[in-house]
Amino acid sequence: PSFPDRFDSAAAVTKAGMKLSVSMEPVLDVSWAASFAKGTCNHFRDIKSIWLGKMNHVRTRCRIETEEDERRVAEIEAGQTDEKILALYHELKHIPQIRWKDSIRKVLKRHGIGDV
């Protein structure tokens, strides 16, 4: 489903009084994920959680048969560097609804940030 369709569905769920959790795994665009998470938490006050995680084993999960495939896989990898994940963490760590999947927790632990 498109982003507007997903957003409309989230609105319908919260309007009906149900709790909403969102999973963004894998996070393919760190800046977009940060904007989405902030906007979602501001717009849907009743949101229970937003789970964020990396795409694990990118090269074994994606079939790379063309130069375009390689370019897209490289984009995913470039978007999930420790530096970008740490920036995402620092930007969102103050939002209580944010939850970190193990793939991100491993990055944080590697950089001395534990117990998140």
XYZ file of C-alpha atoms in Angstrom:
116
model
C 0.000 0.000 0.000
C 1.058 3.566 -0.621
C 2.081 5.846 2.227
C -1.219 7.824 2.076
C -3.181 4.559 2.246
C -1.180 3.430 5.264
C -1.575 6.794 6.963
C -5.350 6.758 6.328
C -5.548 3.242 7.759
C -3.655 4.358 10.847
C -6.083 7.255 11.246
C -9.075 4.899 10.990
C -7.594 2.538 13.589
C -6.911 5.279 16.114
C -10.271 6.959 15.443
C -11.945 3.639 16.281
C -10.182 3.733 19.665
C -7.687 0.976 18.972
C -4.016 1.166 19.863
C -1.613 1.400 16.962
C 1.916 0.099 16.582
C 4.032 0.633 13.489
C 7.047 -1.342 12.332
C 9.579 0.214 9.981
C 11.880 -2.660 9.318
C 13.882 -2.208 7.372
C 14.500 1.495 7.704
C 15.622 2.265 4.166
C 15.803 6.048 4.441
C 16.929 7.356 7.814
C 15.827 10.967 7.259
C 12.392 9.877 6.053
C 12.035 7.473 8.983
C 12.848 10.246 11.466
C 10.294 12.592 9.892
C 7.670 9.851 9.759
C 8.230 8.814 13.375
C 8.009 12.369 14.665
C 4.948 13.137 12.566
C 3.215 9.918 13.525
C 3.813 10.429 17.240
C 2.557 14.013 16.981
C -0.484 13.171 14.856
C -1.546 9.930 16.530
C -1.366 10.666 20.239
C -2.575 7.156 21.080
C 0.177 5.379 19.168
C 1.596 2.558 21.255
C 4.958 2.089 19.551
C 7.044 2.569 16.448
C 9.578 -0.182 15.896
C 12.697 0.652 13.862
C 15.188 -1.841 12.471
C 17.786 -2.383 9.780
C 17.586 -4.778 6.872
C 19.812 -7.678 7.841
C 21.855 -9.698 5.350
C 21.059 -7.360 2.464
C 23.253 -9.115 -0.076
C 21.929 -12.568 0.700
C 18.283 -11.486 0.770
C 18.369 -9.505 -2.458
C 18.916 -11.086 -5.823
C 21.569 -9.056 -7.624
C 21.443 -9.777 -11.328
C 21.772 -6.357 -12.923
C 23.644 -3.129 -12.389
C 20.380 -1.584 -11.215
C 20.009 -4.327 -8.586
C 23.548 -3.629 -7.398
C 22.861 0.112 -7.255
C 19.745 -0.390 -5.150
C 21.463 -2.794 -2.748
C 24.331 -0.332 -2.378
C 21.781 2.401 -1.563
C 20.272 0.262 1.176
C 23.697 -0.448 2.634
C 24.688 3.221 2.458
C 21.496 4.171 4.259
C 22.184 1.822 7.155
C 25.707 2.763 8.163
C 26.477 2.963 11.854
C 26.827 6.732 11.471
C 23.309 7.064 10.050
C 21.792 4.690 12.590
C 23.439 6.614 15.445
C 22.095 9.889 14.038
C 18.607 8.355 13.868
C 18.914 7.144 17.454
C 20.003 10.557 18.739
C 17.196 12.271 16.854
C 14.463 9.961 18.148
C 15.658 8.680 21.530
C 13.543 11.205 23.432
C 10.270 9.898 21.927
C 8.887 7.316 24.362
C 7.007 5.358 21.688
C 10.169 4.540 19.732
C 11.376 0.962 20.046
C 14.629 -0.362 18.634
C 14.868 -3.753 16.925
C 17.889 -5.949 17.664
C 19.645 -4.870 14.470
C 19.794 -1.286 15.749
C 20.515 -2.312 19.330
C 23.647 -4.095 18.046
C 24.870 -0.850 16.455
C 24.172 1.089 19.643
C 25.957 -1.511 21.775
C 28.963 -1.418 19.439
C 29.199 2.319 20.115
C 28.807 2.092 23.878
C 25.107 2.926 24.037
C 23.428 0.203 26.001
C 20.205 -0.445 27.836
C 17.813 1.105 25.292
